[in-house]
Amino acid sequence: QVQLQESGPGLVKPSETLSLTCTVSGGSISSYYWSWIRQSPGKGLEWIGYISHGGSTIYNPSLKSRVTISIDTSKTHFSLYLDSVTAADTAVYYCARLVDCTKGVCHYGMDVWGHGTTVTVSS
Amino acid sequence: EIHLTQSPSSVSASVGDRVTITCRASQTIGNYLNWYQQIPGKAPKLLIYAASSLQNGVPPRFSGSGSGTDFTLTITSLQPEDFATYFCQQGYSTLLFTFGPGTKVDI
């Protein structure tokens, strides 16, 4: 059974780069798509972006200029980098497996999630 | 951007009740609509994918329906563990996935 675990600093200073890693266990990272989502009280659930096992990326246009998602298939993890953070980036960050189709039915839902990690942006 | 609205924003219910939550998309999305349950302090959990398909392991008291712009999540015979917040998410626009604002089901 695939499990995901986020890791990274819980506190980031304004203007610095937020860096998080999602470790995939119990299954192969070399298939599916892998996504980052965040949740803050003010904005609900916000999709950040996703990466394919081949390294192709799609980012939320509202964050595109500041976001990078990378994948390391040999080490079974993928990472999120968010530049020039502000207090508005304070949130719980989740990684998730994005599935395009199940049993021939396509839906692009996220069927496995990490527990989430809280990131606070503050000096 | 495809905008999702949900109603009601919250609902008070009792164990055994039938609860219906609606999600409306700002444009047609076929059946690319997924439903999640989130218990406080936990990650969202996929309940329904493609509008009406039950995710493995999810109890059959959960069901989804709809297509196009209007969708419904129904919980028949509400159980204590079902008190949570429910979100819809569209997978139609693969360049920008969006979520609804959530519906809180409480006692």
PDB file of C-alpha atoms in Angstrom:
ATOM      1  CA  GLN A   1       0.000   0.000   0.000  1.00  0.00           C
ATOM      2  CA  VAL A   2       1.486   3.284  -1.122  1.00  0.00           C
ATOM      3  CA  GLN A   3       2.223   5.815   1.613  1.00  0.00           C
ATOM      4  CA  LEU A   4       3.438   9.385   1.326  1.00  0.00           C
ATOM      5  CA  GLN A   5       5.319  11.419   3.919  1.00  0.00           C
ATOM      6  CA  GLU A   6       6.120  15.116   3.723  1.00  0.00           C
ATOM      7  CA  SER A   7       9.246  16.500   5.352  1.00  0.00           C
ATOM      8  CA  GLY A   8      10.944  19.860   5.594  1.00  0.00           C
ATOM      9  CA  PRO A   9      11.300  22.964   7.752  1.00  0.00           C
ATOM     10  CA  GLY A  10       8.225  24.097   9.620  1.00  0.00           C
ATOM     11  CA  LEU A  11       9.391  27.705   9.720  1.00  0.00           C
ATOM     12  CA  VAL A  12      10.629  29.744   6.784  1.00  0.00           C
ATOM     13  CA  LYS A  13      11.662  33.394   6.790  1.00  0.00           C
ATOM     14  CA  PRO A  14       9.970  35.872   4.440  1.00  0.00           C
ATOM     15  CA  SER A  15      11.656  36.164   1.030  1.00  0.00           C
ATOM     16  CA  GLU A  16      13.371  32.791   1.440  1.00  0.00           C
ATOM     17  CA  THR A  17      12.634  29.510  -0.361  1.00  0.00           C
ATOM     18  CA  LEU A  18      10.284  26.909   1.035  1.00  0.00           C
ATOM     19  CA  SER A  19      11.587  23.400   0.381  1.00  0.00           C
ATOM     20  CA  LEU A  20       9.597  20.238   1.066  1.00  0.00           C
ATOM     21  CA  THR A  21      10.148  16.605   0.158  1.00  0.00           C
ATOM     22  CA  CYS A  22       7.578  13.849  -0.232  1.00  0.00           C
ATOM     23  CA  THR A  23       8.864  10.317   0.233  1.00  0.00           C
ATOM     24  CA  VAL A  24       6.934   7.562  -1.510  1.00  0.00           C
ATOM     25  CA  SER A  25       6.954   4.124   0.104  1.00  0.00           C
ATOM     26  CA  GLY A  26       5.157   0.856  -0.564  1.00  0.00           C
ATOM     27  CA  GLY A  27       4.923   1.423  -4.283  1.00  0.00           C
ATOM     28  CA  SER A  28       6.674   2.692  -7.343  1.00  0.00           C
ATOM     29  CA  ILE A  29       7.159   6.371  -8.028  1.00  0.00           C
ATOM     30  CA  SER A  30       7.866   5.493 -11.643  1.00  0.00           C
ATOM     31  CA  SER A  31       4.234   5.772 -12.688  1.00  0.00           C
ATOM     32  CA  TYR A  32       1.285   8.061 -11.934  1.00  0.00           C
ATOM     33  CA  TYR A  33       1.553  11.785 -11.379  1.00  0.00           C
ATOM     34  CA  TRP A  34       2.615  13.375  -8.126  1.00  0.00           C
ATOM     35  CA  SER A  35       1.057  16.521  -6.791  1.00  0.00           C
ATOM     36  CA  TRP A  36       1.356  19.219  -4.135  1.00  0.00           C
ATOM     37  CA  ILE A  37      -1.647  20.899  -2.522  1.00  0.00           C
ATOM     38  CA  ARG A  38      -1.813  23.396   0.308  1.00  0.00           C
ATOM     39  CA  GLN A  39      -4.520  24.445   2.717  1.00  0.00           C
ATOM     40  CA  SER A  40      -4.798  27.674   4.602  1.00  0.00           C
ATOM     41  CA  PRO A  41      -7.796  29.001   6.541  1.00  0.00           C
ATOM     42  CA  GLY A  42      -8.201  31.887   4.182  1.00  0.00           C
ATOM     43  CA  LYS A  43      -8.023  30.049   0.868  1.00  0.00           C
ATOM     44  CA  GLY A  44      -9.186  26.486   1.466  1.00  0.00           C
ATOM     45  CA  LEU A  45      -7.538  23.779  -0.635  1.00  0.00           C
ATOM     46  CA  GLU A  46      -5.244  25.127  -3.316  1.00  0.00           C
ATOM     47  CA  TRP A  47      -3.613  22.890  -5.901  1.00  0.00           C
ATOM     48  CA  ILE A  48       0.025  23.896  -6.430  1.00  0.00           C
ATOM     49  CA  GLY A  49       1.130  21.650  -9.258  1.00  0.00           C
ATOM     50  CA  TYR A  50       2.069  18.158 -10.359  1.00  0.00           C
ATOM     51  CA  ILE A  51       4.905  16.249 -11.930  1.00  0.00           C
ATOM     52  CA  SER A  52       4.883  13.079 -13.995  1.00  0.00           C
ATOM     53  CA  HIS A  53       7.237  10.213 -13.337  1.00  0.00           C
ATOM     54  CA  GLY A  54       9.043  11.364 -16.467  1.00  0.00           C
ATOM     55  CA  GLY A  55       9.571  14.836 -15.041  1.00  0.00           C
ATOM     56  CA  SER A  56       6.953  16.868 -16.944  1.00  0.00           C
ATOM     57  CA  THR A  57       5.375  19.554 -14.777  1.00  0.00           C
ATOM     58  CA  ILE A  58       2.192  21.595 -14.646  1.00  0.00           C
ATOM     59  CA  TYR A  59       1.883  24.453 -12.160  1.00  0.00           C
ATOM     60  CA  ASN A  60      -0.962  26.578 -10.855  1.00  0.00           C
ATOM     61  CA  PRO A  61      -0.712  29.800 -12.898  1.00  0.00           C
ATOM     62  CA  SER A  62      -1.074  31.881  -9.741  1.00  0.00           C
ATOM     63  CA  LEU A  63       2.141  30.354  -8.361  1.00  0.00           C
ATOM     64  CA  LYS A  64       3.953  29.425 -11.547  1.00  0.00           C
ATOM     65  CA  SER A  65       6.599  32.145 -11.335  1.00  0.00           C
ATOM     66  CA  ARG A  66       7.709  30.936  -7.899  1.00  0.00           C
ATOM     67  CA  VAL A  67       7.194  27.157  -7.964  1.00  0.00           C
ATOM     68  CA  THR A  68       9.407  24.250  -8.956  1.00  0.00           C
ATOM     69  CA  ILE A  69       8.517  20.587  -8.521  1.00  0.00           C
ATOM     70  CA  SER A  70      11.178  17.980  -9.128  1.00  0.00           C
ATOM     71  CA  ILE A  71      11.273  14.195  -8.933  1.00  0.00           C
ATOM     72  CA  ASP A  72      13.988  11.702  -8.090  1.00  0.00           C
ATOM     73  CA  THR A  73      12.744   8.318  -9.241  1.00  0.00           C
ATOM     74  CA  SER A  74      15.845   6.505  -8.078  1.00  0.00           C
ATOM     75  CA  LYS A  75      15.346   7.770  -4.554  1.00  0.00           C
ATOM     76  CA  THR A  76      11.541   7.501  -4.544  1.00  0.00           C
ATOM     77  CA  HIS A  77      10.800  11.078  -3.626  1.00  0.00           C
ATOM     78  CA  PHE A  78       9.645  14.304  -5.165  1.00  0.00           C
ATOM     79  CA  SER A  79      10.119  17.856  -3.960  1.00  0.00           C
ATOM     80  CA  LEU A  80       8.487  21.278  -3.852  1.00  0.00           C
ATOM     81  CA  TYR A  81      10.355  24.574  -3.966  1.00  0.00           C
ATOM     82  CA  LEU A  82       8.497  27.854  -3.500  1.00  0.00           C
ATOM     83  CA  ASP A  83      10.561  31.012  -3.852  1.00  0.00           C
ATOM     84  CA  SER A  84      10.183  34.421  -2.239  1.00  0.00           C
ATOM     85  CA  VAL A  85       7.669  33.315   0.355  1.00  0.00           C
ATOM     86  CA  THR A  86       5.444  35.689   2.297  1.00  0.00           C
ATOM     87  CA  ALA A  87       3.037  35.243   5.178  1.00  0.00           C
ATOM     88  CA  ALA A  88       0.379  34.367   2.597  1.00  0.00           C
ATOM     89  CA  ASP A  89       2.265  31.115   1.941  1.00  0.00           C
ATOM     90  CA  THR A  90       1.685  29.932   5.501  1.00  0.00           C
ATOM     91  CA  ALA A  91      -0.340  26.742   5.185  1.00  0.00           C
ATOM     92  CA  VAL A  92      -0.481  23.009   5.640  1.00  0.00           C
ATOM     93  CA  TYR A  93       1.251  21.458   2.628  1.00  0.00           C
ATOM     94  CA  TYR A  94       0.191  18.054   1.345  1.00  0.00           C
ATOM     95  CA  CYS A  95       1.697  15.775  -1.247  1.00  0.00           C
ATOM     96  CA  ALA A  96      -0.617  13.402  -3.079  1.00  0.00           C
ATOM     97  CA  ARG A  97      -0.731  10.836  -5.852  1.00  0.00           C
ATOM     98  CA  LEU A  98      -2.693  12.096  -8.836  1.00  0.00           C
ATOM     99  CA  VAL A  99      -4.502   9.434 -10.828  1.00  0.00           C
ATOM    100  CA  ASP A 100      -5.603  10.139 -14.374  1.00  0.00           C
ATOM    101  CA  CYS A 101      -7.889   7.144 -14.906  1.00  0.00           C
ATOM    102  CA  THR A 102      -9.203   4.263 -12.800  1.00  0.00           C
ATOM    103  CA  LYS A 103     -10.682   1.143 -14.400  1.00  0.00           C
ATOM    104  CA  GLY A 104     -10.881   2.999 -17.686  1.00  0.00           C
ATOM    105  CA  VAL A 105     -12.709   5.998 -16.198  1.00  0.00           C
ATOM    106  CA  CYS A 106     -10.727   9.241 -16.265  1.00  0.00           C
ATOM    107  CA  HIS A 107     -11.083  11.720 -13.429  1.00  0.00           C
ATOM    108  CA  TYR A 108      -7.739  13.225 -12.292  1.00  0.00           C
ATOM    109  CA  GLY A 109      -8.404  12.737  -8.619  1.00  0.00           C
ATOM    110  CA  MET A 110      -5.907  12.377  -5.800  1.00  0.00           C
ATOM    111  CA  ASP A 111      -6.210   8.985  -4.189  1.00  0.00           C
ATOM    112  CA  VAL A 112      -3.291   8.842  -1.739  1.00  0.00           C
ATOM    113  CA  TRP A 113      -2.266  11.757   0.468  1.00  0.00           C
ATOM    114  CA  GLY A 114       0.504  12.427   2.932  1.00  0.00           C
ATOM    115  CA  HIS A 115      -0.401  13.513   6.450  1.00  0.00           C
ATOM    116  CA  GLY A 116       0.513  17.101   5.685  1.00  0.00           C
ATOM    117  CA  THR A 117       3.149  19.393   7.123  1.00  0.00           C
ATOM    118  CA  THR A 118       2.569  22.853   8.546  1.00  0.00           C
ATOM    119  CA  VAL A 119       4.775  25.602   7.183  1.00  0.00           C
ATOM    120  CA  THR A 120       4.781  29.012   8.802  1.00  0.00           C
ATOM    121  CA  VAL A 121       6.389  32.000   7.129  1.00  0.00           C
ATOM    122  CA  SER A 122       7.663  34.371   9.765  1.00  0.00           C
ATOM    123  CA  SER A 123      10.824  36.204  10.722  1.00  0.00           C
TER     124      SER A 123
ATOM    125  CA  GLU B   1     -10.303  28.919 -14.177  1.00  0.00           C
ATOM    126  CA  ILE B   2     -13.175  26.564 -13.408  1.00  0.00           C
ATOM    127  CA  HIS B   3     -14.845  27.783 -10.231  1.00  0.00           C
ATOM    128  CA  LEU B   4     -16.676  25.338  -7.939  1.00  0.00           C
ATOM    129  CA  THR B   5     -19.362  26.324  -5.475  1.00  0.00           C
ATOM    130  CA  GLN B   6     -20.827  24.076  -2.803  1.00  0.00           C
ATOM    131  CA  SER B   7     -24.048  24.218  -0.877  1.00  0.00           C
ATOM    132  CA  PRO B   8     -24.785  24.303   1.888  1.00  0.00           C
ATOM    133  CA  SER B   9     -21.593  25.619   3.484  1.00  0.00           C
ATOM    134  CA  SER B  10     -22.518  23.737   6.610  1.00  0.00           C
ATOM    135  CA  VAL B  11     -25.235  21.354   7.718  1.00  0.00           C
ATOM    136  CA  SER B  12     -26.278  20.102  11.107  1.00  0.00           C
ATOM    137  CA  ALA B  13     -27.372  16.490  11.137  1.00  0.00           C
ATOM    138  CA  SER B  14     -27.860  13.510  13.381  1.00  0.00           C
ATOM    139  CA  VAL B  15     -26.693   9.923  13.234  1.00  0.00           C
ATOM    140  CA  GLY B  16     -28.938   8.059  10.813  1.00  0.00           C
ATOM    141  CA  ASP B  17     -29.835  11.138   8.769  1.00  0.00           C
ATOM    142  CA  ARG B  18     -29.568  11.394   5.013  1.00  0.00           C
ATOM    143  CA  VAL B  19     -27.343  14.282   3.922  1.00  0.00           C
ATOM    144  CA  THR B  20     -27.054  15.754   0.440  1.00  0.00           C
ATOM    145  CA  ILE B  21     -24.322  18.166  -0.650  1.00  0.00           C
ATOM    146  CA  THR B  22     -24.235  19.859  -4.009  1.00  0.00           C
ATOM    147  CA  CYS B  23     -21.323  21.121  -6.078  1.00  0.00           C
ATOM    148  CA  ARG B  24     -21.777  23.379  -9.089  1.00  0.00           C
ATOM    149  CA  ALA B  25     -19.103  24.112 -11.690  1.00  0.00           C
ATOM    150  CA  SER B  26     -18.802  27.411 -13.519  1.00  0.00           C
ATOM    151  CA  GLN B  27     -18.626  25.536 -16.833  1.00  0.00           C
ATOM    152  CA  THR B  28     -19.337  22.044 -18.010  1.00  0.00           C
ATOM    153  CA  ILE B  29     -16.817  19.475 -16.773  1.00  0.00           C
ATOM    154  CA  GLY B  30     -18.374  16.229 -17.968  1.00  0.00           C
ATOM    155  CA  ASN B  31     -18.001  13.766 -15.113  1.00  0.00           C
ATOM    156  CA  TYR B  32     -14.533  14.948 -14.054  1.00  0.00           C
ATOM    157  CA  LEU B  33     -15.703  15.627 -10.522  1.00  0.00           C
ATOM    158  CA  ASN B  34     -14.264  14.058  -7.367  1.00  0.00           C
ATOM    159  CA  TRP B  35     -15.401  14.192  -3.735  1.00  0.00           C
ATOM    160  CA  TYR B  36     -13.199  14.161  -0.645  1.00  0.00           C
ATOM    161  CA  GLN B  37     -13.807  13.861   3.079  1.00  0.00           C
ATOM    162  CA  GLN B  38     -11.582  15.686   5.536  1.00  0.00           C
ATOM    163  CA  ILE B  39     -11.620  15.057   9.257  1.00  0.00           C
ATOM    164  CA  PRO B  40     -10.049  17.886  11.309  1.00  0.00           C
ATOM    165  CA  GLY B  41      -6.296  17.515  11.528  1.00  0.00           C
ATOM    166  CA  LYS B  42      -6.218  14.879   8.801  1.00  0.00           C
ATOM    167  CA  ALA B  43      -5.553  14.871   5.083  1.00  0.00           C
ATOM    168  CA  PRO B  44      -8.441  14.756   2.617  1.00  0.00           C
ATOM    169  CA  LYS B  45      -9.590  11.279   1.625  1.00  0.00           C
ATOM    170  CA  LEU B  46     -10.939  10.452  -1.825  1.00  0.00           C
ATOM    171  CA  LEU B  47     -14.500   9.134  -1.589  1.00  0.00           C
ATOM    172  CA  ILE B  48     -15.955   9.376  -5.075  1.00  0.00           C
ATOM    173  CA  TYR B  49     -14.191   9.775  -8.413  1.00  0.00           C
ATOM    174  CA  ALA B  50     -15.611  10.558 -11.819  1.00  0.00           C
ATOM    175  CA  ALA B  51     -18.794  11.896 -10.231  1.00  0.00           C
ATOM    176  CA  SER B  52     -20.276   8.535  -9.246  1.00  0.00           C
ATOM    177  CA  SER B  53     -17.594   5.861  -8.819  1.00  0.00           C
ATOM    178  CA  LEU B  54     -16.951   4.724  -5.269  1.00  0.00           C
ATOM    179  CA  GLN B  55     -13.283   4.635  -4.297  1.00  0.00           C
ATOM    180  CA  ASN B  56     -12.045   1.281  -2.980  1.00  0.00           C
ATOM    181  CA  GLY B  57     -12.766   0.825   0.710  1.00  0.00           C
ATOM    182  CA  VAL B  58     -15.358   3.598   0.966  1.00  0.00           C
ATOM    183  CA  PRO B  59     -18.670   2.480   2.505  1.00  0.00           C
ATOM    184  CA  PRO B  60     -21.610   2.250   0.093  1.00  0.00           C
ATOM    185  CA  ARG B  61     -23.625   4.753   2.131  1.00  0.00           C
ATOM    186  CA  PHE B  62     -21.669   7.336   0.142  1.00  0.00           C
ATOM    187  CA  SER B  63     -22.832   7.956  -3.398  1.00  0.00           C
ATOM    188  CA  GLY B  64     -22.329  10.588  -6.059  1.00  0.00           C
ATOM    189  CA  SER B  65     -24.290  11.687  -9.061  1.00  0.00           C
ATOM    190  CA  GLY B  66     -24.397  14.361 -11.713  1.00  0.00           C
ATOM    191  CA  SER B  67     -22.643  15.464 -14.863  1.00  0.00           C
ATOM    192  CA  GLY B  68     -21.974  18.665 -16.721  1.00  0.00           C
ATOM    193  CA  THR B  69     -22.163  21.426 -14.122  1.00  0.00           C
ATOM    194  CA  ASP B  70     -24.279  20.033 -11.264  1.00  0.00           C
ATOM    195  CA  PHE B  71     -23.190  17.268  -8.928  1.00  0.00           C
ATOM    196  CA  THR B  72     -24.406  15.734  -5.688  1.00  0.00           C
ATOM    197  CA  LEU B  73     -22.825  13.784  -2.864  1.00  0.00           C
ATOM    198  CA  THR B  74     -25.277  11.827  -0.735  1.00  0.00           C
ATOM    199  CA  ILE B  75     -24.615  10.144   2.570  1.00  0.00           C
ATOM    200  CA  THR B  76     -27.391   7.794   3.591  1.00  0.00           C
ATOM    201  CA  SER B  77     -27.675   6.884   7.258  1.00  0.00           C
ATOM    202  CA  LEU B  78     -24.998   9.215   8.623  1.00  0.00           C
ATOM    203  CA  GLN B  79     -22.529   7.559  10.987  1.00  0.00           C
ATOM    204  CA  PRO B  80     -20.509   9.227  13.806  1.00  0.00           C
ATOM    205  CA  GLU B  81     -17.311   8.975  11.760  1.00  0.00           C
ATOM    206  CA  ASP B  82     -18.932  10.890   8.883  1.00  0.00           C
ATOM    207  CA  PHE B  83     -18.926  14.208  10.703  1.00  0.00           C
ATOM    208  CA  ALA B  84     -16.316  16.018   8.652  1.00  0.00           C
ATOM    209  CA  THR B  85     -15.859  18.560   5.887  1.00  0.00           C
ATOM    210  CA  TYR B  86     -16.528  17.497   2.310  1.00  0.00           C
ATOM    211  CA  PHE B  87     -14.857  19.024  -0.742  1.00  0.00           C
ATOM    212  CA  CYS B  88     -15.454  18.633  -4.443  1.00  0.00           C
ATOM    213  CA  GLN B  89     -12.605  18.905  -6.966  1.00  0.00           C
ATOM    214  CA  GLN B  90     -12.670  19.160 -10.742  1.00  0.00           C
ATOM    215  CA  GLY B  91     -10.225  17.178 -12.830  1.00  0.00           C
ATOM    216  CA  TYR B  92     -11.463  18.500 -16.184  1.00  0.00           C
ATOM    217  CA  SER B  93      -8.938  21.290 -16.539  1.00  0.00           C
ATOM    218  CA  THR B  94      -5.627  19.473 -16.220  1.00  0.00           C
ATOM    219  CA  LEU B  95      -3.801  22.793 -16.348  1.00  0.00           C
ATOM    220  CA  LEU B  96      -5.526  24.019 -13.186  1.00  0.00           C
ATOM    221  CA  PHE B  97      -7.279  21.707 -10.768  1.00  0.00           C
ATOM    222  CA  THR B  98      -9.639  23.485  -8.394  1.00  0.00           C
ATOM    223  CA  PHE B  99     -11.527  22.587  -5.238  1.00  0.00           C
ATOM    224  CA  GLY B 100     -14.839  23.716  -3.855  1.00  0.00           C
ATOM    225  CA  PRO B 101     -14.894  25.703  -0.584  1.00  0.00           C
ATOM    226  CA  GLY B 102     -16.142  22.748   1.435  1.00  0.00           C
ATOM    227  CA  THR B 103     -19.272  21.711   3.313  1.00  0.00           C
ATOM    228  CA  LYS B 104     -19.007  21.026   7.023  1.00  0.00           C
ATOM    229  CA  VAL B 105     -21.259  18.301   8.373  1.00  0.00           C
ATOM    230  CA  ASP B 106     -21.662  18.554  12.110  1.00  0.00           C
ATOM    231  CA  ILE B 107     -24.019  17.596  14.856  1.00  0.00           C
TER     232      ILE B 107
END
